[in-house]
Amino acid sequence: MNNVMIIDGHKAVIRYDPETEMLRGEFIGLNGGADFYADNVADLHREGTASLQTFLEVCREQSWGSIA
């Protein structure tokens, strides 16, 4: 079972990464990769928001759009 976090209307699958001993989030439904890491849920949400904003900014600069 995967855990899902919604950040600014976008879904991210959350998994525990035993190699880094951190939580890893990866947005789904985007036309590129946007992932983020943290060791607790509050920071994971904060890092996810920053990762998504960076991804969307790059998309705007490249005129890619944000969703596949």
Phi, psi and omega in degrees: 000136177259147174264143182238136175240135176259123179234117181049040177083001180249138181275140174229133176276133182247131178223156173271130178258105184293336179291320180262351185055040179227164172277140179236129175248144176221123179291142177245153178085007176263162180272017178195178182273137174212105180236170185200154184228150173194166180257003175208164187295318181298315178291327178298317178296316179298314179294323177296318178298316180295317180297316180296316180297320177297315179301312182294325177296316178297319178301315179298318180295325182266355184058040179274336193084182183241344184235138181295000000 
